[in-house]
CSV table of C-alpha atoms in Angstrom, one decimal:
chain,number,residue,atom,x,y,z
A,1,UNK,CA,-175.8,-175.0,-123.8
A,2,UNK,CA,-178.3,-175.0,-126.8
A,3,UNK,CA,-179.6,-178.1,-127.3
A,4,UNK,CA,-180.6,-177.4,-131.4
A,5,UNK,CA,-176.8,-176.2,-131.9
A,6,UNK,CA,-175.5,-179.1,-129.9
A,7,UNK,CA,-177.4,-181.9,-131.9
A,8,UNK,CA,-176.8,-180.1,-135.4
A,9,UNK,CA,-172.4,-179.7,-134.9
A,10,UNK,CA,-172.7,-183.5,-133.5
A,11,UNK,CA,-173.6,-185.1,-136.5
A,12,UNK,CA,-171.7,-182.4,-138.9
A,13,UNK,CA,-168.9,-183.6,-136.7
A,14,UNK,CA,-169.7,-187.2,-138.3
A,15,UNK,CA,-169.6,-185.4,-141.4
A,16,UNK,CA,-166.8,-184.2,-141.4
A,17,UNK,CA,-165.0,-187.8,-140.4
A,18,UNK,CA,-166.6,-189.3,-143.1
A,19,UNK,CA,-165.2,-186.9,-145.4
A,20,UNK,CA,-161.5,-188.3,-144.3
A,21,UNK,CA,-163.2,-192.1,-143.9
A,22,UNK,CA,-164.0,-193.1,-146.6
A,23,UNK,CA,-164.3,-190.0,-148.6
A,24,UNK,CA,-161.2,-188.8,-149.0
A,25,UNK,CA,-159.6,-192.3,-148.9
A,26,UNK,CA,-161.8,-193.7,-151.7
A,27,UNK,CA,-161.3,-190.5,-153.6
A,28,UNK,CA,-157.3,-190.4,-154.0
A,29,UNK,CA,-157.5,-194.5,-154.0
A,30,UNK,CA,-159.3,-194.8,-157.2
A,31,UNK,CA,-157.1,-192.0,-158.6
A,32,UNK,CA,-154.0,-194.4,-157.8
A,33,UNK,CA,-152.7,-197.9,-159.2
A,34,UNK,CA,-154.0,-200.9,-158.4
A,35,UNK,CA,-150.9,-201.9,-156.6
A,36,UNK,CA,-150.9,-198.6,-154.6
A,37,UNK,CA,-154.2,-198.3,-153.6
A,38,UNK,CA,-154.0,-200.0,-150.1
A,39,UNK,CA,-151.3,-197.7,-149.3
A,40,UNK,CA,-153.2,-194.8,-150.0
A,41,UNK,CA,-156.2,-195.9,-147.4
A,42,UNK,CA,-153.6,-197.1,-145.0
A,43,UNK,CA,-152.4,-193.4,-145.2
A,44,UNK,CA,-155.5,-191.8,-144.9
A,45,UNK,CA,-156.7,-194.2,-141.6
A,46,UNK,CA,-153.6,-193.6,-140.1
A,47,UNK,CA,-153.3,-190.2,-140.4
A,48,UNK,CA,-157.1,-190.4,-138.9
A,49,UNK,CA,-155.8,-192.3,-136.2
A,50,UNK,CA,-152.9,-190.3,-135.5
A,51,UNK,CA,-154.1,-187.1,-135.6
A,52,UNK,CA,-157.1,-187.5,-133.2
A,53,UNK,CA,-154.9,-188.5,-130.4
A,54,UNK,CA,-152.4,-185.8,-130.8
A,55,UNK,CA,-155.5,-183.5,-131.3
A,56,UNK,CA,-156.4,-184.6,-127.6
A,57,UNK,CA,-152.8,-184.6,-125.9
A,58,UNK,CA,-151.9,-181.0,-127.7
A,59,UNK,CA,-152.9,-179.7,-130.7
A,60,UNK,CA,-156.4,-178.7,-129.1
A,61,UNK,CA,-154.6,-176.4,-126.1
A,62,UNK,CA,-152.1,-174.9,-129.0
A,63,UNK,CA,-155.4,-173.7,-131.1
A,64,UNK,CA,-157.6,-173.0,-128.5
A,65,UNK,CA,-155.8,-173.0,-124.9
A,66,UNK,CA,-155.7,-169.2,-124.7
A,67,UNK,CA,-155.5,-166.0,-126.1
A,68,UNK,CA,-152.2,-165.0,-126.8
A,69,UNK,CA,-151.7,-163.9,-129.9
A,70,UNK,CA,-149.1,-166.5,-131.9
A,71,UNK,CA,-150.5,-170.2,-129.8
A,72,UNK,CA,-152.9,-170.9,-127.5
A,73,UNK,CA,-150.4,-172.5,-125.1
A,74,UNK,CA,-150.3,-176.0,-122.7
A,75,UNK,CA,-153.1,-175.0,-120.4
A,76,UNK,CA,-155.5,-177.6,-122.1
A,77,UNK,CA,-152.9,-180.3,-122.5
A,78,UNK,CA,-155.4,-183.7,-122.6
A,79,UNK,CA,-158.3,-181.6,-122.0
A,80,UNK,CA,-157.0,-180.4,-118.8
A,81,UNK,CA,-160.1,-178.2,-117.3
A,82,UNK,CA,-162.4,-179.8,-119.9
A,83,UNK,CA,-165.7,-180.7,-118.2
A,84,UNK,CA,-169.0,-181.6,-119.2
A,85,UNK,CA,-170.2,-178.3,-118.0
A,86,UNK,CA,-167.5,-176.2,-120.1
A,87,UNK,CA,-169.2,-174.4,-122.7
A,88,UNK,CA,-167.6,-172.7,-126.3
A,89,UNK,CA,-170.2,-170.8,-127.3
A,90,UNK,CA,-173.7,-172.3,-126.7
A,91,UNK,CA,-172.1,-175.8,-127.5
A,92,UNK,CA,-170.2,-178.3,-124.8
A,93,UNK,CA,-166.4,-177.8,-124.9
A,94,UNK,CA,-166.0,-181.4,-125.4
A,95,UNK,CA,-168.1,-181.2,-128.4
A,96,UNK,CA,-166.0,-178.0,-129.9
A,97,UNK,CA,-163.2,-179.8,-129.3
A,98,UNK,CA,-164.5,-183.1,-131.5
A,99,UNK,CA,-165.6,-181.1,-134.2
A,100,UNK,CA,-162.2,-179.1,-134.7
A,101,UNK,CA,-160.2,-182.5,-134.1
A,102,UNK,CA,-161.8,-184.1,-137.6
A,103,UNK,CA,-160.2,-181.0,-138.9
A,104,UNK,CA,-157.3,-181.3,-137.8
A,105,UNK,CA,-157.6,-185.1,-139.2
A,106,UNK,CA,-158.7,-184.1,-142.9
A,107,UNK,CA,-156.0,-180.9,-143.6
A,108,UNK,CA,-152.5,-183.9,-143.1
A,109,UNK,CA,-154.8,-186.1,-145.0
A,110,UNK,CA,-155.0,-184.0,-147.8
A,111,UNK,CA,-151.6,-183.9,-148.8
A,112,UNK,CA,-151.4,-187.7,-149.1
A,113,UNK,CA,-152.6,-186.9,-153.1
A,114,UNK,CA,-149.3,-185.1,-153.8
A,115,UNK,CA,-146.9,-188.1,-152.4
A,116,UNK,CA,-148.8,-191.3,-153.5
A,117,UNK,CA,-147.4,-194.2,-155.1
A,118,UNK,CA,-143.7,-193.6,-153.6
A,119,UNK,CA,-143.1,-191.9,-150.2
A,120,UNK,CA,-142.1,-194.1,-147.2
A,121,UNK,CA,-145.1,-194.9,-144.3
A,122,UNK,CA,-143.0,-193.9,-141.5
A,123,UNK,CA,-142.4,-190.6,-143.4
A,124,UNK,CA,-145.6,-190.1,-143.8
A,125,UNK,CA,-146.7,-190.8,-140.1
A,126,UNK,CA,-143.6,-188.7,-138.4
A,127,UNK,CA,-144.1,-185.8,-141.2
A,128,UNK,CA,-147.9,-185.7,-140.7
A,129,UNK,CA,-147.8,-185.5,-136.8
A,130,UNK,CA,-145.0,-182.6,-136.8
A,131,UNK,CA,-147.0,-180.8,-139.2
A,132,UNK,CA,-150.4,-180.7,-137.8
A,133,UNK,CA,-148.9,-179.4,-134.3
A,134,UNK,CA,-146.0,-177.2,-135.4
A,135,UNK,CA,-148.2,-175.4,-138.8
A,136,UNK,CA,-151.4,-176.9,-138.5
A,137,UNK,CA,-152.4,-176.1,-134.7
A,138,UNK,CA,-150.9,-172.5,-134.5
A,139,UNK,CA,-152.6,-171.2,-138.0
A,140,UNK,CA,-155.9,-172.3,-136.4
A,141,UNK,CA,-154.6,-169.8,-133.6
A,142,UNK,CA,-154.2,-167.2,-135.1
A,143,UNK,CA,-157.5,-167.4,-137.5
A,144,UNK,CA,-160.3,-168.8,-135.3
A,145,UNK,CA,-158.7,-169.2,-132.0
A,146,UNK,CA,-158.6,-165.1,-131.2
A,147,UNK,CA,-154.7,-164.9,-132.6
A,148,UNK,CA,-153.1,-161.7,-134.3
A,149,UNK,CA,-154.7,-162.5,-137.6
A,150,UNK,CA,-158.4,-161.8,-136.4
A,151,UNK,CA,-160.3,-159.3,-135.6
A,152,UNK,CA,-158.7,-156.9,-132.9
A,153,UNK,CA,-155.3,-158.1,-134.7
A,154,UNK,CA,-152.3,-156.7,-136.7
A,155,UNK,CA,-155.1,-155.9,-139.2
A,156,UNK,CA,-157.1,-153.8,-137.0
A,157,UNK,CA,-160.9,-154.2,-135.4
A,158,UNK,CA,-161.6,-156.3,-138.9
A,159,UNK,CA,-159.5,-159.2,-139.0
A,160,UNK,CA,-159.0,-162.3,-141.9
A,161,UNK,CA,-162.6,-163.8,-142.6
A,162,UNK,CA,-162.0,-167.6,-143.7
A,163,UNK,CA,-165.4,-169.2,-142.7
A,164,UNK,CA,-164.3,-173.1,-142.9
A,165,UNK,CA,-160.9,-173.4,-143.7
A,166,UNK,CA,-159.7,-172.1,-147.3
A,167,UNK,CA,-156.5,-170.4,-145.1
A,168,UNK,CA,-156.6,-173.1,-142.3
A,169,UNK,CA,-157.1,-175.9,-144.1
A,170,UNK,CA,-156.7,-175.6,-148.2
A,171,UNK,CA,-153.9,-173.1,-148.1
A,172,UNK,CA,-151.8,-174.9,-146.0
A,173,UNK,CA,-152.0,-178.7,-147.3
A,174,UNK,CA,-151.9,-177.2,-150.6
A,175,UNK,CA,-148.6,-174.9,-150.3
A,176,UNK,CA,-147.7,-178.4,-147.9
A,177,UNK,CA,-148.3,-180.7,-151.2
A,178,UNK,CA,-146.3,-178.7,-153.4
A,179,UNK,CA,-143.4,-178.4,-151.6
A,180,UNK,CA,-143.3,-181.9,-150.8
A,181,UNK,CA,-143.9,-183.1,-154.2
A,182,UNK,CA,-140.7,-180.9,-155.5
A,183,UNK,CA,-138.4,-183.0,-153.0
A,184,UNK,CA,-140.1,-186.0,-153.5
A,185,UNK,CA,-139.2,-185.6,-157.6
A,186,UNK,CA,-141.6,-187.5,-159.7
A,187,UNK,CA,-142.8,-191.2,-159.8
A,188,UNK,CA,-140.9,-193.5,-162.2
A,189,UNK,CA,-143.8,-194.3,-163.8
A,190,UNK,CA,-146.8,-191.6,-164.5
A,191,UNK,CA,-148.1,-193.0,-167.6
A,192,UNK,CA,-150.8,-195.1,-166.2
A,193,UNK,CA,-154.5,-193.7,-165.4
A,194,UNK,CA,-156.4,-193.9,-162.4
A,195,UNK,CA,-157.3,-197.8,-161.6
A,196,UNK,CA,-160.6,-197.3,-160.7
A,197,UNK,CA,-162.8,-194.1,-161.8
A,198,UNK,CA,-166.3,-195.9,-160.2
A,199,UNK,CA,-163.9,-195.1,-157.1
A,200,UNK,CA,-163.3,-192.1,-157.4
A,201,UNK,CA,-167.0,-190.8,-158.0
A,202,UNK,CA,-167.5,-192.6,-154.7
A,203,UNK,CA,-165.3,-190.8,-152.8
A,204,UNK,CA,-166.0,-187.4,-154.6
A,205,UNK,CA,-169.7,-188.0,-153.7
A,206,UNK,CA,-169.4,-188.6,-150.2
A,207,UNK,CA,-166.6,-186.0,-149.8
A,208,UNK,CA,-169.6,-183.7,-151.2
A,209,UNK,CA,-171.9,-184.6,-149.1
A,210,UNK,CA,-169.5,-184.4,-145.8
A,211,UNK,CA,-168.9,-181.0,-146.6
A,212,UNK,CA,-172.1,-179.8,-145.4
A,213,UNK,CA,-170.7,-180.7,-142.1
A,214,UNK,CA,-167.8,-178.9,-142.8
A,215,UNK,CA,-169.0,-175.5,-144.2
A,216,UNK,CA,-172.3,-175.6,-142.4
A,217,UNK,CA,-170.9,-176.7,-139.3
A,218,UNK,CA,-168.6,-174.0,-138.9
A,219,UNK,CA,-171.7,-171.3,-138.3
A,220,UNK,CA,-171.6,-173.5,-135.0
A,221,UNK,CA,-175.4,-173.0,-134.5
A,222,UNK,CA,-178.4,-174.6,-136.0
A,223,UNK,CA,-179.4,-171.6,-138.0
A,224,UNK,CA,-180.3,-169.8,-140.8
A,225,UNK,CA,-176.6,-169.0,-141.2
A,226,UNK,CA,-176.0,-172.8,-141.6
A,227,UNK,CA,-178.5,-173.2,-144.2
A,228,UNK,CA,-176.9,-170.8,-145.8
A,229,UNK,CA,-173.5,-172.0,-145.7
A,230,UNK,CA,-174.7,-175.4,-146.9
A,231,UNK,CA,-176.5,-173.8,-149.8
A,232,UNK,CA,-173.9,-172.2,-151.4
A,233,UNK,CA,-171.3,-174.8,-151.1
A,234,UNK,CA,-173.6,-176.7,-152.6
A,235,UNK,CA,-173.9,-174.6,-155.8
A,236,UNK,CA,-170.6,-173.6,-156.1
A,237,UNK,CA,-169.7,-177.5,-156.5
A,238,UNK,CA,-172.6,-177.6,-159.0
A,239,UNK,CA,-171.2,-175.0,-161.1
A,240,UNK,CA,-167.6,-175.9,-160.9
A,241,UNK,CA,-168.2,-179.5,-162.0
A,242,UNK,CA,-170.0,-178.2,-164.7
A,243,UNK,CA,-167.4,-175.5,-165.9
A,244,UNK,CA,-164.6,-177.9,-165.5
A,245,UNK,CA,-166.2,-180.4,-167.8
A,246,UNK,CA,-167.4,-177.8,-170.1
A,247,UNK,CA,-163.4,-176.3,-170.3
A,248,UNK,CA,-162.4,-180.0,-171.0
A,249,UNK,CA,-164.9,-180.5,-173.4
A,250,UNK,CA,-163.4,-177.0,-175.1
A,251,UNK,CA,-159.9,-178.0,-174.9
A,252,UNK,CA,-160.0,-182.0,-175.5
A,253,UNK,CA,-163.4,-182.5,-177.6
A,254,UNK,CA,-164.7,-184.3,-174.7
A,255,UNK,CA,-165.5,-184.2,-170.8
A,256,UNK,CA,-164.3,-186.8,-168.3
A,257,UNK,CA,-166.3,-188.3,-165.5
A,258,UNK,CA,-162.8,-188.2,-163.0
A,259,UNK,CA,-162.5,-184.4,-164.5
A,260,UNK,CA,-166.5,-183.7,-163.5
A,261,UNK,CA,-166.0,-185.0,-159.8
A,262,UNK,CA,-162.7,-183.1,-159.3
A,263,UNK,CA,-164.3,-180.4,-160.6
A,264,UNK,CA,-166.7,-181.0,-157.9
A,265,UNK,CA,-163.7,-180.8,-154.9
A,266,UNK,CA,-162.7,-177.8,-156.7
A,267,UNK,CA,-166.0,-175.5,-156.6
A,268,UNK,CA,-166.5,-176.9,-153.0
A,269,UNK,CA,-162.5,-175.8,-151.6
A,270,UNK,CA,-163.2,-172.6,-153.0
A,271,UNK,CA,-166.4,-171.6,-151.4
A,272,UNK,CA,-165.2,-173.1,-148.0
A,273,UNK,CA,-163.4,-170.0,-146.7
A,274,UNK,CA,-166.4,-167.9,-147.9
A,275,UNK,CA,-169.5,-170.0,-147.4
A,276,UNK,CA,-170.7,-167.9,-144.4
A,277,UNK,CA,-170.6,-164.2,-145.9
A,278,UNK,CA,-171.7,-164.8,-149.5
A,279,UNK,CA,-175.2,-165.2,-151.3
A,280,UNK,CA,-176.4,-167.9,-153.8
A,281,UNK,CA,-175.9,-166.1,-156.8
A,282,UNK,CA,-172.1,-165.5,-155.5
A,283,UNK,CA,-171.6,-168.8,-154.9
A,284,UNK,CA,-172.3,-169.8,-158.3
A,285,UNK,CA,-169.7,-166.9,-159.9
A,286,UNK,CA,-166.9,-168.5,-157.4
A,287,UNK,CA,-167.7,-172.2,-158.5
A,288,UNK,CA,-168.1,-171.1,-162.3
A,289,UNK,CA,-164.4,-169.4,-162.2
A,290,UNK,CA,-162.8,-172.4,-159.9
A,291,UNK,CA,-163.8,-175.0,-162.2
A,292,UNK,CA,-161.6,-173.1,-165.1
A,293,UNK,CA,-159.2,-171.6,-162.7
A,294,UNK,CA,-158.1,-174.7,-161.0
A,295,UNK,CA,-158.1,-177.2,-164.3
A,296,UNK,CA,-155.7,-174.7,-166.0
A,297,UNK,CA,-153.3,-174.7,-162.4
A,298,UNK,CA,-153.5,-178.4,-163.0
A,299,UNK,CA,-152.1,-178.2,-166.6
A,300,UNK,CA,-149.2,-175.3,-165.3
A,301,UNK,CA,-148.0,-177.6,-162.4
A,302,UNK,CA,-147.8,-180.5,-164.6
A,303,UNK,CA,-146.8,-179.8,-168.1
A,304,UNK,CA,-145.2,-176.0,-167.2
A,305,UNK,CA,-143.6,-176.7,-164.2
A,306,UNK,CA,-143.1,-180.5,-164.6
A,307,UNK,CA,-144.1,-180.8,-160.9
A,308,UNK,CA,-145.9,-184.7,-159.8
A,309,UNK,CA,-148.5,-183.1,-157.5
A,310,UNK,CA,-149.8,-186.3,-158.2
A,311,UNK,CA,-153.3,-186.0,-157.2
A,312,UNK,CA,-153.7,-182.3,-157.6
A,313,UNK,CA,-153.6,-181.2,-154.1
A,314,UNK,CA,-152.4,-178.1,-154.9
A,315,UNK,CA,-154.0,-176.7,-157.6
A,316,UNK,CA,-157.7,-178.1,-156.9
A,317,UNK,CA,-157.3,-177.7,-152.8
A,318,UNK,CA,-154.8,-174.7,-152.5
A,319,UNK,CA,-155.7,-172.3,-155.4
A,320,UNK,CA,-159.4,-173.1,-154.7
A,321,UNK,CA,-158.8,-171.9,-151.1
A,322,UNK,CA,-156.8,-168.8,-152.1
A,323,UNK,CA,-159.1,-168.1,-154.8
A,324,UNK,CA,-162.0,-168.1,-151.9
A,325,UNK,CA,-160.5,-166.3,-149.7
A,326,UNK,CA,-159.8,-163.7,-152.2
A,327,UNK,CA,-163.3,-163.2,-153.5
A,328,UNK,CA,-164.4,-162.7,-149.8
A,329,UNK,CA,-162.7,-159.0,-150.5
A,330,UNK,CA,-164.1,-158.9,-153.9
A,331,UNK,CA,-167.5,-159.6,-152.5
A,332,UNK,CA,-166.9,-156.8,-149.9
A,333,UNK,CA,-167.2,-159.1,-146.7
A,334,UNK,CA,-163.9,-158.4,-145.6
A,335,UNK,CA,-161.0,-155.9,-146.3
A,336,UNK,CA,-158.3,-156.7,-149.0
A,337,UNK,CA,-155.7,-156.0,-146.5
A,338,UNK,CA,-156.4,-158.9,-144.1
A,339,UNK,CA,-157.1,-161.5,-147.1
A,340,UNK,CA,-154.3,-160.6,-148.7
A,341,UNK,CA,-152.0,-160.0,-145.7
A,342,UNK,CA,-153.5,-163.1,-144.1
A,343,UNK,CA,-152.9,-164.9,-147.0
A,344,UNK,CA,-149.2,-163.8,-147.3
A,345,UNK,CA,-148.4,-164.5,-143.6
A,346,UNK,CA,-149.8,-168.1,-143.5
A,347,UNK,CA,-147.9,-169.3,-147.1
A,348,UNK,CA,-145.0,-167.7,-145.7
A,349,UNK,CA,-145.2,-170.0,-142.4
A,350,UNK,CA,-146.7,-173.0,-144.2
A,351,UNK,CA,-143.7,-172.8,-146.6
A,352,UNK,CA,-140.7,-172.0,-144.1
A,353,UNK,CA,-142.2,-175.4,-141.9
A,354,UNK,CA,-142.7,-177.5,-144.4
A,355,UNK,CA,-139.0,-177.4,-146.1
A,356,UNK,CA,-137.9,-177.2,-141.9
A,357,UNK,CA,-139.6,-180.5,-141.4
A,358,UNK,CA,-138.9,-182.4,-144.5
A,359,UNK,CA,-135.1,-182.1,-143.8
A,360,UNK,CA,-135.8,-183.5,-140.0
A,361,UNK,CA,-137.9,-186.2,-140.8
A,362,UNK,CA,-136.0,-188.0,-144.0
A,363,UNK,CA,-132.7,-187.1,-141.6
A,364,UNK,CA,-134.8,-189.5,-139.4
A,365,UNK,CA,-136.5,-192.0,-141.7
A,366,UNK,CA,-136.7,-192.6,-145.6
A,367,UNK,CA,-138.6,-190.4,-147.5
A,368,UNK,CA,-138.9,-192.4,-150.6
A,369,UNK,CA,-139.2,-195.6,-151.0
A,370,UNK,CA,-136.5,-197.5,-153.2
A,371,UNK,CA,-136.8,-198.3,-157.2
A,372,UNK,CA,-137.9,-202.1,-156.3
A,373,UNK,CA,-140.2,-201.1,-154.0
A,374,UNK,CA,-142.2,-198.3,-156.3
A,375,UNK,CA,-141.8,-201.1,-159.2
A,376,UNK,CA,-143.4,-203.5,-156.8
A,377,UNK,CA,-146.1,-201.7,-155.8
A,378,UNK,CA,-146.7,-200.2,-152.1
A,379,UNK,CA,-149.4,-202.2,-151.3
A,380,UNK,CA,-147.2,-205.5,-151.3
A,381,UNK,CA,-143.8,-204.6,-151.1
A,382,UNK,CA,-144.4,-201.7,-147.8
A,383,UNK,CA,-147.6,-203.6,-146.1
A,384,UNK,CA,-148.1,-206.8,-147.4
A,385,UNK,CA,-151.4,-206.9,-148.8
A,386,UNK,CA,-152.7,-206.6,-152.3
A,387,UNK,CA,-156.2,-204.6,-152.9
A,388,UNK,CA,-157.3,-207.1,-155.9
A,389,UNK,CA,-156.8,-211.1,-156.0
A,390,UNK,CA,-158.1,-211.9,-159.1
A,391,UNK,CA,-157.1,-215.5,-158.7
A,392,UNK,CA,-159.5,-216.1,-155.2
């Protein structure tokens, strides 16, 4: 065990949890109408709790329990065999478990942005639980757990390069969000603007800070590699924020604050898979392109495809993660075959599993709330609470 590595990953674990609670909750919550903000908080918080228990019970074993090509097995159910003396590299294994648990929390939580304001709470919990175990955990094993997409797998000695989750986190969550949005259909009232842009900015700022743990922690060591990952993460976020705002200014004559901070998230998602393999100049390029690319995909999904991916999960996270994964090969840090092949395999797996789970879950519980509940707002109709009581 290395004490410095251990101390850093303990901090990184807290930072990644901070991304979901409160960062993502505030970012998403500010973007919806006031009558639905508590439901967004509820989704993020409940998913964090449920994924923690399921990762402990089953997810960690599926992802990291063994060295099979397709899944890790069941040897480490409920952390069986994990003791204070168990090590993963230079880290206590129990800390590696906790760090990976925070990734298992935020990945299904990212999907929340696609279905806000109209989905059943029971469906959220059931779908998120099954999706994390059946879709996400096996992909973790394939890429990070020594599975068939890693070094020595189907792509030969040099397998896929995904430093912190462009494929594992952002492609899977983005595609699942896109598919769920198609099945749900559009909100009945899409005209209302975000109810609290200030909350959106605060949440985005928390995500930016937390992302240092997400990407820097993925080095699994307190060394120069972690420092470089943090630096390129920051530069990509900054560049994407500026190009998103500039592109808005060119197209619409003004740059919005919500657009600026959405560009931040696009830059962060795009640099995530590449953060351990690129230089600061390459990070600027990734971020600068991502700010325009992801914004154009937002327009495509909303106006051309007319799909109500409400908070643009696919365009920002899905496309950003896929773009960053491709740029690893473009900059020569990975092979085109492994990068594109892994994107295709994981994309197909995610699509099939997500569609199957939607059918299963909606046979058990309602996918979408009724019209009266949607009009009243999920806060009061489903949870019996209001975020704001102006008469109190």
